[in-house]
XYZ file of C-alpha atoms in Angstrom:
553
model
C -44.485 8.417 6.634
C -42.879 8.214 3.193
C -40.286 10.951 2.718
C -38.714 9.925 -0.597
C -39.662 7.763 -3.558
C -37.619 6.994 -6.677
C -38.517 4.661 -9.557
C -35.975 3.399 -12.123
C -37.726 1.455 -14.911
C -34.510 0.437 -16.683
C -31.076 -0.369 -15.252
C -29.187 -2.084 -18.114
C -29.242 -2.159 -21.920
C -28.742 -5.890 -22.159
C -28.430 -8.961 -19.907
C -26.043 -11.708 -21.032
C -25.336 -15.256 -19.824
C -24.148 -18.629 -21.132
C -25.903 -21.937 -21.877
C -23.872 -25.085 -21.143
C -26.334 -27.521 -22.719
C -26.078 -25.991 -26.202
C -22.290 -25.570 -26.435
C -20.592 -27.569 -29.212
C -16.813 -27.614 -29.607
C -15.601 -24.069 -30.206
C -19.182 -22.899 -30.732
C -20.817 -21.372 -27.676
C -24.416 -20.380 -27.118
C -25.043 -17.183 -25.196
C -28.422 -16.045 -23.980
C -29.569 -12.449 -23.937
C -32.418 -10.386 -22.549
C -33.259 -7.088 -24.238
C -34.358 -4.434 -21.764
C -36.002 -2.351 -24.511
C -38.690 -4.887 -25.441
C -38.313 -7.604 -22.771
C -37.450 -10.313 -25.309
C -35.009 -13.143 -24.460
C -33.044 -14.856 -27.247
C -30.058 -17.119 -27.940
C -27.099 -16.739 -30.277
C -24.370 -19.176 -31.357
C -20.885 -17.680 -31.554
C -17.270 -18.523 -32.131
C -16.310 -17.954 -28.511
C -13.270 -16.340 -26.989
C -12.434 -16.434 -23.291
C -11.968 -13.391 -21.057
C -12.725 -12.177 -17.519
C -16.471 -12.754 -17.887
C -16.109 -16.276 -19.293
C -16.770 -17.263 -22.902
C -17.796 -14.299 -25.026
C -18.598 -13.840 -28.745
C -15.977 -12.634 -31.201
C -18.510 -10.289 -32.766
C -19.239 -7.648 -30.130
C -22.340 -6.218 -31.882
C -25.655 -7.825 -30.895
C -29.119 -7.266 -32.408
C -32.424 -8.072 -30.750
C -34.475 -10.212 -33.190
C -37.769 -8.762 -31.917
C -37.292 -4.992 -31.726
C -34.063 -4.687 -33.729
C -32.178 -2.829 -30.985
C -28.444 -2.728 -31.668
C -26.059 -3.280 -28.764
C -22.367 -2.445 -29.110
C -20.208 -3.796 -26.328
C -17.296 -1.473 -27.080
C -19.322 1.600 -26.088
C -22.096 0.159 -23.901
C -20.377 -2.615 -21.914
C -20.609 -0.729 -18.611
C -24.396 -0.958 -18.975
C -24.378 -4.656 -19.916
C -25.143 -7.096 -17.116
C -22.765 -10.046 -17.597
C -24.178 -12.890 -15.501
C -22.657 -16.197 -14.428
C -24.729 -19.223 -13.498
C -26.989 -18.398 -10.543
C -26.383 -14.634 -10.692
C -29.283 -12.227 -10.437
C -29.631 -8.675 -11.695
C -32.484 -6.141 -11.385
C -34.698 -5.261 -14.334
C -36.329 -2.363 -12.500
C -36.059 -0.802 -9.064
C -38.096 1.418 -6.782
C -36.296 3.000 -3.824
C -38.404 4.440 -1.040
C -37.497 5.948 2.328
C -39.994 5.898 5.183
C -39.685 7.540 8.600
C -41.205 6.312 11.849
C -40.954 7.468 15.462
C -37.680 5.707 16.317
C -36.557 4.396 12.955
C -36.174 4.863 9.211
C -36.634 2.183 6.602
C -35.047 2.028 3.149
C -36.939 -0.228 0.735
C -35.944 -1.597 -2.677
C -38.454 -3.448 -4.830
C -39.000 -4.495 -8.416
C -38.310 -7.339 -10.837
C -35.016 -9.147 -11.296
C -33.647 -11.663 -13.754
C -31.772 -14.880 -12.839
C -29.248 -16.716 -15.031
C -29.545 -20.525 -15.236
C -26.970 -22.037 -17.615
C -28.525 -25.521 -17.503
C -32.027 -24.371 -18.393
C -33.524 -24.126 -21.881
C -35.743 -21.319 -20.592
C -32.652 -19.077 -20.429
C -33.585 -16.477 -17.815
C -35.986 -16.696 -14.892
C -37.917 -13.600 -13.798
C -38.999 -13.010 -10.219
C -40.094 -10.298 -7.791
C -37.678 -9.030 -5.178
C -37.918 -6.743 -2.189
C -35.179 -5.553 0.157
C -35.614 -3.564 3.366
C -33.064 -1.970 5.683
C -34.618 -0.872 8.987
C -32.457 1.578 10.946
C -33.843 1.396 14.493
C -32.451 4.033 16.872
C -34.197 2.614 19.949
C -32.735 -0.878 19.458
C -29.510 0.378 17.784
C -29.854 -2.076 14.881
C -29.882 -1.961 11.079
C -31.741 -5.098 9.976
C -31.404 -6.117 6.319
C -34.079 -8.396 4.843
C -34.405 -9.756 1.315
C -37.608 -11.269 -0.082
C -38.018 -13.320 -3.251
C -41.590 -13.634 -4.532
C -42.786 -12.382 -1.111
C -40.802 -15.067 0.759
C -38.123 -13.979 3.281
C -34.768 -15.591 2.394
C -32.155 -13.314 4.076
C -32.226 -11.584 7.460
C -29.230 -10.166 9.377
C -27.865 -7.104 11.168
C -25.723 -4.704 9.120
C -24.153 -3.253 12.295
C -21.684 -6.158 12.203
C -19.331 -4.284 9.912
C -17.047 -7.308 9.534
C -19.769 -9.320 7.773
C -19.328 -8.693 4.034
C -22.493 -10.505 2.897
C -24.437 -7.301 2.243
C -22.215 -6.214 -0.654
C -22.975 -9.526 -2.395
C -26.650 -9.948 -1.483
C -28.132 -6.535 -2.212
C -29.162 -5.148 -5.584
C -27.718 -1.818 -4.462
C -24.378 -3.108 -5.761
C -25.658 -2.445 -9.295
C -26.195 1.270 -8.589
C -22.641 2.179 -9.503
C -21.004 4.790 -11.721
C -22.347 4.219 -15.238
C -24.779 5.825 -17.660
C -28.142 4.498 -16.444
C -27.483 4.989 -12.750
C -25.620 8.307 -13.031
C -28.905 9.810 -14.259
C -30.225 9.324 -10.720
C -27.019 10.292 -8.861
C -28.603 13.456 -7.433
C -31.506 11.402 -6.059
C -29.123 8.865 -4.529
C -27.241 11.612 -2.695
C -30.477 13.186 -1.451
C -31.713 9.854 -0.087
C -28.435 9.251 1.764
C -28.343 12.821 3.109
C -31.910 12.594 4.441
C -31.138 9.203 5.984
C -27.999 10.497 7.737
C -29.557 13.714 9.017
C -32.787 12.147 10.316
C -30.926 9.347 12.083
C -28.454 11.820 13.597
C -31.309 13.891 15.031
C -32.948 10.807 16.534
C -29.638 9.707 18.067
C -28.966 13.190 19.472
C -32.446 13.220 20.980
C -31.777 9.823 22.583
C -28.248 10.487 23.926
C -28.461 14.251 24.549
C -25.129 15.028 22.851
C -23.972 16.087 19.399
C -23.392 13.214 16.971
C -20.394 13.458 14.651
C -21.243 13.561 10.958
C -22.033 10.157 9.450
C -20.983 11.217 5.976
C -18.463 9.104 4.077
C -17.792 9.273 0.361
C -19.064 6.417 -1.780
C -16.622 4.076 -3.495
C -14.693 5.280 -6.508
C -16.459 3.635 -9.485
C -18.360 1.446 -7.018
C -21.852 1.524 -5.548
C -23.324 4.866 -4.503
C -25.021 3.194 -1.531
C -23.111 0.262 -0.026
C -20.255 2.026 1.776
C -22.386 4.959 3.094
C -25.114 2.594 4.344
C -22.621 0.293 6.059
C -21.032 3.301 7.758
C -24.434 4.512 8.994
C -25.181 1.027 10.346
C -21.753 0.956 11.999
C -22.304 4.326 13.653
C -25.683 3.230 15.047
C -23.765 0.993 17.461
C -20.336 2.659 17.504
C -21.989 6.053 17.906
C -19.236 8.071 19.551
C -16.407 6.767 17.364
C -15.168 8.078 14.032
C -16.555 6.941 10.691
C -15.197 3.835 9.012
C -11.931 4.818 7.295
C -11.197 4.119 3.649
C -8.266 1.865 4.570
C -10.327 -0.243 6.975
C -13.225 -0.493 4.525
C -10.954 -1.629 1.698
C -9.335 -4.190 3.967
C -12.687 -5.614 5.124
C -13.830 -6.011 1.523
C -10.361 -7.005 0.222
C -10.458 -4.252 -2.382
C -6.718 -3.812 -2.870
C -3.906 -6.185 -1.821
C -1.590 -3.346 -0.763
C -4.006 -2.526 2.068
C -3.504 -5.915 3.699
C -0.228 -5.158 5.461
C -1.268 -1.853 7.019
C -4.921 -2.517 7.836
C -4.410 -6.107 8.942
C -2.806 -4.789 12.129
C -5.925 -2.681 12.758
C -8.182 -5.751 12.927
C -5.894 -8.443 14.362
C -7.816 -11.708 14.078
C -11.295 -10.155 14.287
C -13.847 -11.739 11.981
C -17.585 -11.434 11.401
C -18.314 -14.038 14.107
C -16.742 -11.902 16.831
C -19.214 -9.013 16.503
C -22.226 -11.248 17.136
C -25.679 -9.847 17.882
C -25.125 -10.529 21.602
C -21.880 -8.534 21.669
C -23.426 -5.716 19.632
C -26.232 -5.519 22.238
C -23.653 -5.265 25.025
C -21.949 -2.373 23.227
C -25.304 -0.659 22.599
C -26.398 -0.903 26.245
C -23.070 0.241 27.691
C -22.467 3.741 29.051
C -20.455 4.560 25.926
C -18.959 2.691 22.978
C -15.489 2.325 24.509
C -16.930 0.864 27.725
C -18.922 -1.629 25.669
C -15.872 -2.682 23.661
C -13.847 -3.154 26.830
C -16.649 -5.222 28.332
C -16.892 -7.661 25.424
C -13.075 -8.007 25.371
C -12.991 -8.491 29.168
C -10.485 -5.629 29.542
C -10.353 -3.232 32.517
C -11.903 0.207 32.034
C -8.700 2.216 32.563
C -7.668 5.472 30.842
C -4.581 4.019 29.137
C -6.587 1.191 27.576
C -9.526 3.467 26.685
C -7.204 5.739 24.689
C -5.886 2.820 22.647
C -9.345 1.362 21.991
C -10.717 4.740 20.895
C -7.884 5.168 18.409
C -8.190 1.635 16.963
C -11.448 0.002 18.095
C -10.906 -3.242 16.191
C -7.642 -4.102 17.968
C -9.529 -5.647 20.887
C -7.957 -9.076 20.659
C -4.475 -7.609 20.355
C -5.059 -5.381 23.387
C -6.335 -8.396 25.296
C -3.271 -10.480 24.421
C -0.888 -7.645 25.368
C -2.741 -7.159 28.667
C -2.256 -10.872 29.364
C 1.448 -10.635 28.491
C 1.741 -7.661 30.867
C 0.003 -9.748 33.567
C -2.353 -6.855 34.270
C 0.410 -4.276 34.780
C -0.580 -1.058 32.985
C 2.996 0.272 32.767
C 4.151 -2.920 31.076
C 1.057 -2.798 28.854
C 2.016 0.712 27.710
C 5.671 -0.259 27.192
C 4.726 -3.103 24.864
C 2.297 -0.960 22.864
C 4.862 1.806 22.464
C 7.355 -0.633 20.962
C 4.758 -2.173 18.647
C 3.946 1.173 17.055
C 7.273 1.470 15.216
C 6.840 1.591 11.447
C 9.271 -1.252 10.736
C 6.804 -3.805 12.163
C 5.196 -4.214 8.736
C 8.089 -6.550 7.981
C 6.941 -9.175 10.480
C 3.781 -10.983 11.479
C 2.816 -9.197 14.696
C 0.920 -12.282 15.881
C 4.146 -14.266 15.955
C 5.899 -11.498 17.889
C 3.146 -11.350 20.499
C 3.099 -15.123 20.852
C 6.836 -15.083 21.593
C 6.390 -12.257 24.105
C 3.699 -14.354 25.783
C 6.214 -17.214 26.141
C 8.807 -14.826 27.590
C 6.254 -13.423 30.059
C 5.233 -16.910 31.159
C 8.800 -18.196 31.592
C 10.709 -15.090 32.743
C 8.020 -12.765 34.132
C 7.140 -9.133 33.456
C 10.411 -7.846 34.948
C 12.203 -9.352 31.956
C 9.471 -8.048 29.620
C 10.039 -4.512 30.955
C 13.802 -4.849 30.545
C 13.312 -6.193 27.020
C 11.026 -3.315 26.096
C 13.515 -0.748 27.492
C 16.309 -2.317 25.446
C 14.083 -2.318 22.364
C 12.912 1.264 22.874
C 16.424 2.658 23.462
C 18.188 0.621 20.793
C 19.528 2.341 17.682
C 19.000 -0.869 15.706
C 15.350 -1.731 16.284
C 15.265 -4.260 13.448
C 17.742 -6.437 15.359
C 15.513 -6.188 18.451
C 12.556 -7.321 16.433
C 14.614 -10.147 14.915
C 15.642 -11.327 18.399
C 12.018 -11.828 19.474
C 11.031 -13.349 16.143
C 13.921 -15.850 16.264
C 12.462 -17.474 19.388
C 9.726 -18.820 17.110
C 12.349 -20.524 14.924
C 14.251 -22.047 17.855
C 13.311 -25.721 18.160
C 14.812 -26.436 21.588
C 13.419 -23.669 23.793
C 13.965 -25.473 27.104
C 17.649 -24.514 27.185
C 16.771 -20.901 26.387
C 14.352 -20.651 29.325
C 16.987 -22.111 31.661
C 19.874 -19.865 30.587
C 17.826 -16.648 30.406
C 20.251 -14.392 28.484
C 20.057 -10.646 29.147
C 17.988 -8.654 26.599
C 21.135 -7.076 25.105
C 22.609 -10.564 24.537
C 19.393 -12.264 23.391
C 19.967 -11.590 19.684
C 23.489 -13.063 19.589
C 22.458 -16.002 21.786
C 19.609 -16.929 19.427
C 21.787 -16.495 16.341
C 24.258 -19.008 17.743
C 21.537 -21.408 18.921
C 19.698 -21.405 15.609
C 22.921 -21.992 13.681
C 23.363 -25.202 15.659
C 20.066 -26.528 14.380
C 19.833 -28.541 11.192
C 18.860 -26.512 8.179
C 17.891 -28.005 4.829
C 20.157 -27.121 1.914
C 18.525 -24.720 -0.544
C 19.914 -23.423 -3.804
C 18.974 -19.835 -4.609
C 17.939 -18.701 -8.065
C 20.658 -16.111 -8.640
C 20.053 -16.194 -12.412
C 16.731 -14.467 -11.934
C 16.683 -11.114 -13.842
C 16.232 -9.188 -10.583
C 19.214 -10.964 -9.014
C 21.406 -10.371 -12.078
C 20.623 -6.659 -11.879
C 21.841 -6.547 -8.272
C 25.185 -8.229 -9.017
C 27.895 -5.920 -10.416
C 31.604 -4.943 -10.222
C 33.091 -1.486 -9.509
C 36.892 -1.464 -9.925
C 38.042 -3.226 -6.735
C 34.537 -3.569 -5.226
C 32.244 -6.483 -6.051
C 28.531 -6.906 -5.301
C 27.285 -10.487 -5.542
C 24.512 -12.762 -4.254
C 24.953 -15.972 -2.209
C 24.390 -19.119 -4.263
C 22.785 -21.271 -1.579
C 21.712 -21.497 2.055
C 25.089 -22.840 3.242
C 26.888 -19.782 1.885
C 24.357 -17.469 3.523
C 24.662 -19.182 6.910
C 28.449 -19.163 6.696
C 28.366 -15.423 5.962
C 26.266 -14.968 9.109
C 28.903 -16.786 11.183
C 31.809 -14.853 9.662
C 30.082 -11.494 9.863
C 28.483 -12.169 13.261
C 24.930 -11.286 12.289
C 21.595 -13.047 11.749
C 21.627 -13.111 7.922
C 21.626 -16.916 8.086
C 18.032 -16.743 9.314
C 16.986 -15.089 6.055
C 17.206 -18.355 4.091
C 13.421 -18.730 3.811
C 12.962 -15.088 2.796
C 15.640 -15.363 0.075
C 14.438 -18.760 -1.134
C 10.839 -17.559 -1.520
C 11.904 -14.289 -3.145
C 10.619 -12.072 -0.330
C 14.108 -10.623 0.216
C 17.386 -10.425 -1.677
C 20.692 -10.528 0.207
C 23.578 -8.777 -1.555
C 27.187 -9.161 -0.354
C 29.894 -6.542 -0.886
C 33.576 -7.560 -0.978
C 36.922 -6.050 -2.013
C 39.282 -7.306 -4.754
C 40.818 -9.795 -2.299
C 37.421 -11.329 -1.570
C 37.157 -9.918 1.918
C 33.556 -9.296 2.925
C 32.827 -5.626 3.590
C 29.035 -5.310 3.907
C 25.819 -7.301 3.968
C 22.748 -5.731 2.313
C 19.036 -6.620 2.350
C 16.729 -5.522 -0.506
C 12.941 -5.870 -0.679
C 10.765 -4.632 -3.524
C 13.526 -2.388 -4.916
C 14.044 -0.803 -1.488
C 17.164 -0.943 0.656
C 16.104 -2.331 4.051
C 19.452 -2.911 5.784
C 23.137 -2.326 5.047
C 25.360 -3.777 7.764
C 29.075 -3.914 8.465
C 30.726 -6.489 10.720
C 28.692 -7.331 13.876
C 25.536 -5.561 12.651
C 27.058 -2.085 12.610
C 25.418 0.355 10.167
C 27.201 0.984 6.870
C 27.371 4.738 7.472
C 30.066 4.056 10.082
C 32.447 3.600 7.134
C 32.161 6.492 4.663
C 33.923 4.660 1.824
C 31.640 1.636 2.068
C 28.627 3.921 2.529
C 29.486 5.751 -0.714
C 30.084 2.516 -2.644
C 26.684 1.185 -1.572
C 25.015 4.430 -2.682
C 26.811 4.167 -6.045
C 25.641 0.556 -6.410
C 22.061 1.372 -5.353
C 21.829 4.223 -7.867
C 23.031 2.020 -10.713
C 20.750 -0.875 -9.677
C 17.819 1.540 -9.282
C 17.356 0.693 -5.582
C 15.596 3.216 -3.328
C 17.562 3.890 -0.127
C 15.765 7.019 1.142
C 14.251 5.284 4.197
C 17.242 3.105 5.131
C 18.707 4.323 8.434
C 21.949 2.397 7.818
C 22.929 4.738 4.962
C 23.848 8.421 5.080
C 22.610 10.103 1.922
C 24.899 12.577 0.151
C 23.851 16.163 0.701
C 22.908 18.107 -2.395
C 25.177 21.059 -3.032
C 23.407 24.328 -3.681
C 25.505 26.539 -5.931
C 25.410 30.281 -5.212
C 23.351 32.251 -7.675
C 24.881 35.074 -9.642
C 23.956 38.530 -8.520
C 21.805 40.592 -10.779
C 23.744 43.143 -12.812
């Protein structure tokens, strides 16, 4: 039974593409399709390059048939700029049909295809897309037809497969003039789809289904994110909706999401959530049980809690369970240590791989002792460095034989790594950022090491692991700043990343706040260099004095 029908006869003002065969020197031929009269035409321009490729200098275009005037400055959001092979809809009908155990969303109409090597400019063809949300089978099957021929067919419940956002014409229903006219209809269609599917799921499982509502993308498609979330919840029914951070990571929307969300997925890709595994999850007693089954993890309360909180960390949970050799207490100890915020600084895969080596060579008793030392330590960055340094150690056989205690592991590895050969590297201290960090205050000097030999020698003198930061300094990931007095005696070693103070250490890795004078000099330097030190635990911030207010007369 059809429960909603929407027809959009026009989706863009103008369609634009390029023609390679007719380009001549600095002259470029663009092809256009006027949506007002359906006429396609070519124009030769003095081209300029930009994001969309070669574009005309004159941004006003006239259709030679109907005389329609198109101004890119004011109408560009409703221009369809097409590269070779791209397709874009000319018209679209959206219909929603309901059946006993399913709902089906259908898109149909005509679309236009850009072919830069063709003298015929644009090709026109019929398209049809269907998304069948089947509650009985717990699937959301997407199909795309071209001229009545099926060319695409896959399950949208695999949320890690990003093909849908590229394949579907729903990507063109974004926030602009032509589509915003139908925004109310779009929201009604999605609301009906969510509510009807929720009722069918509640009837099947006999419990209340959490709301499937998620907001559409900001300036993006009205449909793609909500539909993918509905498909996700068909299988992962008793979990929360897909978060904004996870969605943006899956679709690589913003680079700054990579560090935080990458830990939430940990090596999962679209191949992992295959149709077979999705069926196992669907047939399981509940979603968590299904996830544990496909990851071959035991169905225990401690593991269930972790999987419910972050369902896409299956492979990480599995690796930690292997490191713990099946011991739940050890499993919990490792997870507790991995949840500290400072772990964004390291690749957690490398850390887990080193813990796996420790577990294999020294057993879980050492792992438990290591985790206790890490958990109770006041300097957790040094604990993290100790585990990470095992990766850099070339001769590990001696390490496994000597088996230093967890409290001595850091210093042992510092000494062992210093004995290895390191290539000489000159640092670019004339970089503008580096010059800003170097300065003189009366008898105190802040300067940067010139090369890797200086940095390693500082590590030996100061008894810390700064010598292992050669790669980070050389690649520009970190800046190491040294503080000395007027006699050249080293007083402190400072790490800066992205204008933030990460560490400030005295001799033997002691925090700078142990020496008030040095602490104050570092604060003075950081303020002048415009370095943020609010989240650095090695520095004590000066307390703001609140002056007493005068009493009212």
